[in-house]
XYZ file of C-alpha atoms in Angstrom:
567
model
C -38.886 59.394 82.582
C -38.954 56.238 80.549
C -36.605 53.406 81.515
C -35.039 52.950 78.056
C -34.424 56.527 76.944
C -34.773 58.734 80.024
C -37.160 60.909 78.072
C -39.411 63.028 80.352
C -42.854 61.473 80.640
C -44.710 64.558 79.404
C -42.555 64.714 76.249
C -42.697 60.930 75.742
C -46.496 60.963 75.982
C -46.732 63.465 73.042
C -44.959 60.986 70.745
C -46.497 58.128 68.808
C -45.863 54.680 70.238
C -43.794 53.731 67.201
C -41.503 56.736 67.813
C -41.079 55.837 71.506
C -40.088 52.305 70.495
C -37.620 53.552 67.889
C -36.015 55.879 70.442
C -35.476 52.960 72.782
C -33.804 50.901 70.006
C -31.602 53.672 68.651
C -28.037 54.394 69.801
C -27.666 57.503 71.918
C -26.054 59.557 69.188
C -29.022 58.891 66.842
C -31.840 59.554 69.323
C -32.017 63.294 68.761
C -32.536 62.778 65.062
C -35.322 60.312 65.817
C -36.963 62.747 68.264
C -36.673 65.554 65.681
C -38.453 63.456 63.032
C -41.202 62.507 65.485
C -41.714 66.148 66.474
C -41.604 67.358 62.844
C -38.777 69.744 63.697
C -35.050 70.111 62.997
C -32.490 68.806 65.407
C -31.720 72.268 66.875
C -35.411 72.797 67.732
C -35.739 69.206 69.076
C -32.655 69.727 71.304
C -34.062 72.987 72.667
C -37.394 71.263 73.454
C -35.528 68.398 75.107
C -33.556 70.849 77.225
C -36.774 72.589 78.395
C -38.403 69.221 79.199
C -35.430 67.921 81.240
C -34.365 71.150 82.771
C -30.756 70.615 81.606
C -28.811 73.662 80.412
C -28.220 73.817 76.641
C -24.749 74.550 75.252
C -24.694 75.472 71.584
C -20.894 75.587 71.356
C -19.347 73.720 74.319
C -15.585 73.944 74.910
C -13.439 71.100 76.085
C -12.121 70.921 79.648
C -8.646 69.562 78.973
C -7.892 69.136 82.683
C -10.785 66.680 83.063
C -10.091 64.480 80.034
C -8.637 61.797 82.280
C -11.601 61.743 84.631
C -13.033 58.689 82.818
C -11.824 56.305 80.071
C -12.135 57.131 76.394
C -14.434 54.141 75.840
C -17.047 55.791 78.107
C -16.820 58.996 76.104
C -17.377 57.102 72.839
C -19.989 54.637 74.018
C -22.163 57.130 75.932
C -21.318 60.264 73.896
C -20.172 62.375 76.847
C -17.397 64.873 77.058
C -16.061 67.141 79.870
C -16.623 70.805 79.078
C -15.687 74.275 80.325
C -12.721 74.873 82.664
C -13.761 74.212 86.248
C -10.472 74.793 88.084
C -7.369 76.774 87.313
C -5.289 75.129 90.076
C -2.947 72.340 89.081
C -3.396 70.548 92.411
C -5.315 67.326 91.730
C -7.060 67.343 95.101
C -8.433 70.770 94.320
C -9.642 69.495 90.992
C -11.303 66.423 92.572
C -13.342 68.733 94.768
C -14.835 70.460 91.732
C -18.012 69.286 89.983
C -17.478 67.572 86.627
C -19.258 69.527 83.916
C -20.346 67.219 81.098
C -21.991 67.701 77.693
C -24.075 65.027 76.054
C -26.588 64.866 73.238
C -29.129 62.851 75.285
C -30.111 62.939 78.937
C -28.036 60.556 81.084
C -29.479 57.315 82.472
C -28.523 55.363 85.618
C -26.014 53.221 83.715
C -23.984 56.250 82.703
C -24.134 57.760 86.195
C -23.093 54.460 87.838
C -20.147 54.000 85.412
C -18.915 57.559 86.047
C -19.064 56.957 89.802
C -16.652 54.018 89.478
C -13.980 56.244 87.780
C -14.324 59.647 89.450
C -15.546 60.985 92.821
C -16.524 64.269 91.226
C -20.206 65.169 91.011
C -21.437 65.301 87.406
C -23.272 68.394 86.218
C -25.043 67.643 82.963
C -25.599 69.846 79.922
C -27.161 69.084 76.542
C -25.298 69.869 73.327
C -25.599 69.178 69.547
C -24.610 65.564 68.780
C -22.187 66.565 65.975
C -20.373 68.939 68.317
C -20.109 66.324 71.071
C -18.712 63.773 68.561
C -16.303 66.382 67.220
C -14.925 67.105 70.688
C -14.549 63.379 71.474
C -12.668 62.695 68.226
C -10.462 65.742 68.541
C -9.499 65.127 72.183
C -9.630 61.364 72.703
C -8.832 60.400 69.098
C -10.849 58.640 66.412
C -11.458 55.059 67.468
C -9.892 55.593 70.893
C -12.811 53.902 72.613
C -12.055 50.629 70.847
C -8.359 50.616 71.628
C -9.028 51.800 75.148
C -10.984 48.572 75.843
C -8.035 46.477 74.669
C -5.697 48.296 76.988
C -8.104 47.848 79.887
C -7.664 44.090 79.532
C -3.974 44.307 80.397
C -4.844 44.016 84.063
C -6.550 40.635 83.581
C -5.083 37.472 85.085
C -2.300 35.761 83.177
C -4.402 32.604 82.561
C -6.811 34.759 80.487
C -4.196 35.365 77.766
C -6.293 33.868 75.035
C -9.266 36.029 76.005
C -7.039 39.130 76.002
C -5.796 38.283 72.520
C -9.383 37.901 71.273
C -10.323 41.217 72.895
C -7.364 42.993 71.232
C -8.329 41.547 67.849
C -11.874 42.688 68.270
C -10.652 46.131 69.388
C -8.537 46.502 66.226
C -11.482 45.475 64.067
C -13.646 48.119 65.692
C -10.872 50.713 65.406
C -10.431 50.222 61.659
C -14.213 50.370 61.218
C -14.351 53.624 63.191
C -11.568 55.199 61.118
C -13.263 54.325 57.822
C -16.719 55.335 59.104
C -15.386 58.700 60.222
C -13.738 59.225 56.824
C -17.056 58.584 55.098
C -18.761 61.007 57.427
C -16.191 63.695 56.563
C -16.537 63.031 52.838
C -12.929 61.980 52.529
C -11.765 60.468 49.250
C -8.645 58.713 50.630
C -7.281 57.371 53.887
C -3.515 56.986 54.438
C -2.044 54.813 57.178
C 1.594 55.965 57.360
C 4.095 54.341 59.784
C 6.695 56.856 60.993
C 9.455 56.685 63.593
C 7.689 56.108 66.873
C 4.161 56.662 65.610
C 1.495 55.622 63.091
C 0.013 58.632 61.303
C -3.419 58.473 59.718
C -4.590 61.149 57.364
C -7.778 61.807 55.375
C -7.870 63.618 52.034
C -10.820 65.979 52.226
C -11.590 68.484 49.433
C -8.237 67.659 47.860
C -6.092 68.436 50.938
C -4.649 66.032 53.502
C -6.062 66.366 57.029
C -4.334 64.721 60.029
C -6.655 62.468 62.056
C -6.561 62.904 65.843
C -5.582 59.501 67.246
C -5.424 57.769 70.613
C -2.099 57.859 72.450
C -1.823 54.064 72.618
C -2.126 53.597 68.844
C 1.509 52.625 68.188
C 1.322 49.312 70.031
C -1.535 48.234 67.694
C 0.249 49.347 64.472
C 1.103 45.831 63.144
C -2.402 44.558 63.989
C -4.078 47.471 62.259
C -2.043 46.972 59.053
C -2.732 43.254 59.136
C -6.434 43.907 59.618
C -6.520 46.149 56.534
C -4.669 43.497 54.505
C -7.066 40.776 55.640
C -10.082 42.894 54.689
C -8.543 43.422 51.209
C -7.740 39.679 50.920
C -3.988 40.371 50.614
C -1.079 38.152 51.712
C -0.375 39.300 55.294
C 2.958 37.446 55.391
C 4.294 39.303 52.346
C 5.749 42.597 53.611
C 8.495 43.165 51.093
C 6.458 43.819 47.929
C 3.618 46.281 47.137
C 0.154 44.720 46.951
C -3.229 45.885 45.656
C -6.674 44.740 46.749
C -10.206 45.918 47.400
C -12.679 46.016 50.299
C -16.492 46.076 50.208
C -17.429 48.192 53.209
C -20.955 48.910 54.399
C -21.541 52.323 55.896
C -24.942 53.696 56.768
C -26.809 51.472 54.273
C -24.427 52.182 51.430
C -21.794 49.728 50.220
C -18.439 51.336 49.416
C -15.858 49.954 47.018
C -12.535 50.668 48.712
C -9.329 50.214 46.683
C -6.340 49.250 48.879
C -2.678 49.719 48.029
C 0.270 48.778 50.243
C 3.952 49.681 49.859
C 6.938 48.699 52.060
C 8.612 51.579 53.921
C 11.561 51.709 56.292
C 9.312 51.402 59.377
C 6.436 49.216 58.190
C 3.968 48.895 55.331
C 2.145 52.060 54.385
C -1.471 51.519 53.403
C -3.629 53.797 51.234
C -7.378 53.430 50.851
C -9.335 55.088 48.006
C -13.041 55.356 48.816
C -15.261 54.940 45.747
C -19.005 54.981 45.124
C -19.795 56.911 48.235
C -23.605 57.006 48.395
C -23.484 56.307 44.628
C -23.672 60.069 44.204
C -24.706 61.078 40.656
C -23.322 64.367 39.313
C -25.020 66.501 36.710
C -23.548 69.239 34.508
C -24.948 71.771 36.959
C -23.505 70.128 40.066
C -19.956 69.858 38.723
C -19.862 73.623 38.353
C -20.419 74.310 34.641
C -22.111 77.694 34.009
C -24.764 78.223 31.350
C -22.368 79.276 28.571
C -20.019 76.366 29.245
C -22.913 73.915 29.224
C -24.103 75.288 25.904
C -20.648 74.703 24.355
C -20.480 71.135 25.598
C -24.107 70.146 24.875
C -23.676 71.151 21.262
C -20.873 68.583 20.805
C -22.673 65.942 22.933
C -25.332 65.823 20.170
C -22.719 64.876 17.556
C -23.010 61.285 16.226
C -19.245 60.799 16.187
C -15.897 62.323 17.296
C -13.712 62.439 20.386
C -14.352 64.504 23.512
C -11.328 64.688 25.826
C -11.207 65.807 29.435
C -7.713 66.696 30.698
C -6.124 67.526 33.995
C -3.907 66.073 36.755
C -4.901 63.179 38.998
C -7.752 64.144 41.324
C -9.115 66.979 39.198
C -12.554 65.374 38.658
C -12.141 64.081 35.102
C -14.067 60.884 35.691
C -16.811 62.766 37.449
C -17.211 65.114 34.472
C -17.305 62.244 31.967
C -20.001 60.605 34.044
C -22.047 63.784 34.029
C -21.735 64.066 30.226
C -22.815 60.451 29.801
C -25.801 61.000 32.035
C -26.706 64.019 29.935
C -27.009 61.895 26.731
C -28.068 58.634 28.295
C -31.239 57.266 26.709
C -32.799 53.919 25.674
C -31.938 54.747 22.050
C -28.144 54.757 22.719
C -25.899 51.796 23.481
C -23.264 53.119 25.852
C -20.166 51.081 26.786
C -17.553 52.289 29.282
C -14.062 50.909 29.965
C -12.846 52.102 33.367
C -10.195 51.546 35.982
C -11.784 51.653 38.417
C -15.571 52.010 37.911
C -16.297 55.012 40.094
C -19.958 55.608 39.326
C -22.709 53.347 38.191
C -24.498 54.533 35.008
C -28.000 53.010 34.645
C -28.473 51.373 31.272
C -24.774 51.443 30.357
C -22.461 48.459 29.939
C -19.518 49.139 32.230
C -16.232 47.185 31.945
C -13.555 47.019 34.681
C -10.084 46.600 33.210
C -7.874 43.772 34.576
C -4.260 44.198 33.549
C -3.200 40.998 35.212
C -5.170 38.938 32.685
C -4.451 41.218 29.659
C -7.734 43.203 29.724
C -6.285 46.698 29.419
C -7.865 49.770 27.785
C -6.631 48.909 24.312
C -7.706 45.267 24.264
C -11.068 46.061 25.837
C -11.661 48.860 23.315
C -10.859 46.561 20.435
C -13.519 44.072 21.557
C -16.044 46.796 22.408
C -16.020 47.952 18.815
C -17.549 44.568 17.906
C -20.444 45.157 20.277
C -22.318 47.692 18.129
C -21.843 50.694 20.530
C -23.058 54.179 19.848
C -21.043 55.830 22.612
C -17.793 54.609 24.142
C -16.066 55.946 27.227
C -12.375 54.973 27.667
C -11.173 55.806 31.163
C -7.736 57.042 29.986
C -5.633 57.200 26.851
C -2.267 55.961 28.109
C -0.516 54.750 24.975
C -0.389 54.935 21.205
C -2.383 51.733 20.786
C -5.342 53.039 22.796
C -5.129 56.424 21.094
C -5.179 54.969 17.568
C -8.076 52.648 18.273
C -10.043 55.547 19.859
C -9.286 57.738 16.841
C -10.386 55.005 14.438
C -13.565 54.439 16.439
C -14.486 58.109 16.289
C -13.906 58.213 12.508
C -16.101 55.195 11.922
C -19.253 56.575 13.501
C -18.795 56.405 17.297
C -18.848 59.171 19.915
C -15.823 58.547 22.140
C -15.104 60.096 25.530
C -11.729 59.802 27.226
C -9.146 61.554 29.451
C -5.541 62.603 29.224
C -3.024 63.954 31.777
C -2.109 67.459 30.490
C -2.012 70.858 32.125
C -4.296 72.664 29.606
C -6.648 71.959 26.711
C -4.186 72.751 23.836
C -1.656 70.440 25.468
C -3.961 67.433 24.897
C -3.680 67.928 21.127
C 0.102 68.012 21.132
C 0.205 65.074 23.572
C -1.632 62.849 21.051
C 0.757 63.932 18.297
C 3.741 63.188 20.603
C 2.319 59.720 21.227
C 2.538 59.047 17.561
C -0.925 59.779 16.228
C -0.855 61.502 12.834
C -1.649 65.212 13.220
C -4.287 65.161 10.485
C -6.140 62.404 12.370
C -6.044 64.463 15.595
C -7.387 67.504 13.775
C -10.154 65.485 12.140
C -11.265 63.305 15.042
C -11.120 65.523 18.183
C -14.248 67.627 18.529
C -13.774 69.128 22.018
C -11.124 69.318 24.710
C -11.981 70.301 28.251
C -9.237 71.019 30.786
C -10.333 71.232 34.384
C -9.285 71.784 37.978
C -11.112 71.595 41.284
C -11.088 74.420 43.834
C -12.562 74.341 47.254
C -15.929 76.092 47.588
C -16.415 78.717 50.222
C -18.566 77.416 53.101
C -22.095 78.915 52.637
C -22.594 78.954 56.399
C -19.699 81.248 57.374
C -18.122 82.894 54.271
C -18.174 86.650 54.222
C -17.090 89.385 51.838
C -14.111 91.466 52.893
C -12.430 94.579 51.436
C -9.652 93.882 48.864
C -6.053 95.100 49.108
C -5.635 96.601 45.547
C -1.871 95.936 45.467
C -2.242 92.305 46.533
C -5.186 91.745 44.191
C -3.247 92.974 41.150
C -0.236 90.889 42.152
C -2.399 87.768 42.428
C -3.922 88.394 39.043
C -0.457 88.657 37.502
C 0.484 85.356 39.162
C -2.597 83.814 37.478
C -1.549 85.288 34.131
C -4.507 87.610 34.079
C -4.483 91.335 33.228
C -4.271 93.618 36.299
C -7.139 95.579 34.663
C -9.394 92.759 35.890
C -9.114 94.304 39.363
C -10.845 97.509 38.225
C -14.074 98.030 40.121
C -13.438 95.149 42.522
C -13.620 96.314 46.157
C -14.769 93.225 48.005
C -14.293 89.457 47.537
C -15.433 86.347 49.417
C -13.142 85.037 52.132
C -13.149 81.914 54.385
C -14.022 82.217 58.048
C -14.514 78.781 59.590
C -17.348 77.156 61.440
C -18.514 73.727 62.667
C -20.089 72.945 59.276
C -16.737 73.231 57.464
C -14.484 71.882 60.271
C -13.135 75.428 60.789
C -11.532 75.442 57.341
C -13.818 78.043 55.728
C -14.431 75.703 52.794
C -16.910 72.935 52.132
C -16.974 70.862 48.973
C -15.330 71.638 45.667
C -16.281 73.221 42.353
C -14.825 72.798 38.899
C -12.938 75.269 36.751
C -13.103 74.601 33.008
C -11.149 75.530 29.875
C -13.076 74.510 26.764
C -11.357 74.277 23.406
C -12.815 73.484 19.980
C -9.895 72.237 17.891
C -11.427 72.869 14.436
C -10.250 76.497 14.069
C -6.694 75.202 14.947
C -6.716 72.597 12.132
C -3.803 74.039 10.154
C -1.628 74.573 13.222
C -2.241 71.026 14.428
C -1.338 69.550 11.018
C 1.879 71.633 11.021
C 2.741 70.198 14.465
C 2.814 73.618 16.103
C 3.576 73.809 19.811
C 0.872 73.826 22.475
C 1.835 77.404 23.274
C 1.075 78.506 19.710
C -2.236 76.614 19.832
C -3.120 78.234 23.150
C -2.319 81.701 21.830
C -4.621 81.309 18.826
C -7.339 79.655 20.908
C -7.367 82.546 23.373
C -7.411 85.016 20.482
C -10.545 83.270 19.236
C -12.305 83.480 22.595
C -11.293 80.443 24.609
C -11.629 81.169 28.337
C -8.652 79.848 30.243
C -8.667 78.019 33.578
C -7.548 81.138 35.323
C -10.332 83.185 33.736
C -12.883 80.567 34.662
C -11.589 80.655 38.251
C -11.657 84.429 38.394
C -15.377 84.317 37.516
C -15.927 81.950 40.378
C -14.019 84.289 42.703
C -16.046 87.309 41.656
C -19.294 85.403 42.197
C -18.263 84.436 45.697
C -18.037 80.695 45.077
C -14.345 80.455 46.019
C -11.593 82.698 47.332
C -8.701 84.321 45.500
C -6.150 82.597 47.703
C -7.714 79.195 46.815
C -7.552 80.052 43.101
C -3.925 81.060 43.295
C -3.122 77.882 45.239
C -4.682 75.772 42.525
C -3.832 77.643 39.321
C -0.465 79.098 38.335
C 0.506 81.142 35.242
C 2.159 77.953 33.921
C -1.267 76.415 33.479
C -2.654 79.295 31.418
């Protein structure tokens, strides 16, 4: 075996010298990926080959040994990526447990450093197994807590001499810095959009928002004693006033994760226990969405592309916060982006970079809001303008005027459905005839969780429950005719046992032109919706039902997201 990586000599000899060097320089949790690349195989095949070369048993799905979690500190588990697995003793007597071997899973063969460290903490004989790196990390996070290795080091310093107080303080500060970094890095790895640090009575809760739902983060037991330091660290990173704890504050953090720089928006609010801090993660991997990737089917794309070719008019995307409106607008702009068009966007915040476009970040504190920025943009000879949100009559009137004077304008509104956007503009104070003349297309949307492709399966339907769900959605029970099976979530490692991975859009697309007379007469959104459906508009519920039938999402997920009030 080599000194640096403990890779068997025969296997090491089969690798290029550059690959051997890279293995020695890589952290333990990354070595399997490096080996897989060098072998020209996937990680599962590389792990199997490593198991054969080392003679260590391979565990595809190791289970935690809860009784052995205290056999060594959390920082060893994190640093060396090791975790106790499989029950080894049913007796509660500690002496009986000490006599048992300690079964351990790791993603890379152990070296002498690991073995020596283990010997200082437990007399039990280690019995090693190999396991997939993601599963090892998952077990460590779930049972020791995210970032527990960092805080465990700070606690370990409590036994130091009193005259080392300054060193202890420095160690604690460094531990908190590492902990915050671990929490954010884990959120990025899990594709979270938000992180919430929430002080409660006797505890600090941390939750990620993943695929639109909040997920509690497993945390180390000693987290509470570091609560104030963690909140202060976040405020320092966001360049906020750490001494001001009575007022809300807003800031931003530039965070580097895996080669990508994230723009993190930070918001603090005072609560009865301490300040609550929310982080919004933006520009993750600068992921660019297309009309295909946001979930538009062929017929929906045809409807939208027809209007995207117009030289002027307004295209509105509506929906609640977090429904993907900005993502859709970015996909539309990418569809028409070309050197022949001058595109200017006004956003708060800028979530995606659009090559070739001129993107403006609003700054309310200096008077640069949507309305004032839009007024100045019109003097910049734009062909296409994107306004992040129409919030007031001033912005609405300028956007209307821009569309009527030869500009294609994109924007968003907060309404439940597409017809509601038209009445919302009228309620703001825009003249109905201007709304009817300027708005070319309204798209209402929602996001539903997509069934995990690794574990989803089709299951028989309960006819009574199916018809009841369709009625809740405002759909005809006749839609259930001929439906005997639908996709259902199962749960696996790929989807964190939720049965869902990622999200897909549902769309309600309305062309206002056939509704011209009703808009001018200030008819209600319900009347507009009735006529639009009569003329073929597919509602959000109908769009979702198509996704359910095609196996992209589940009926329960559709019912959770869409109610009959939205249709």
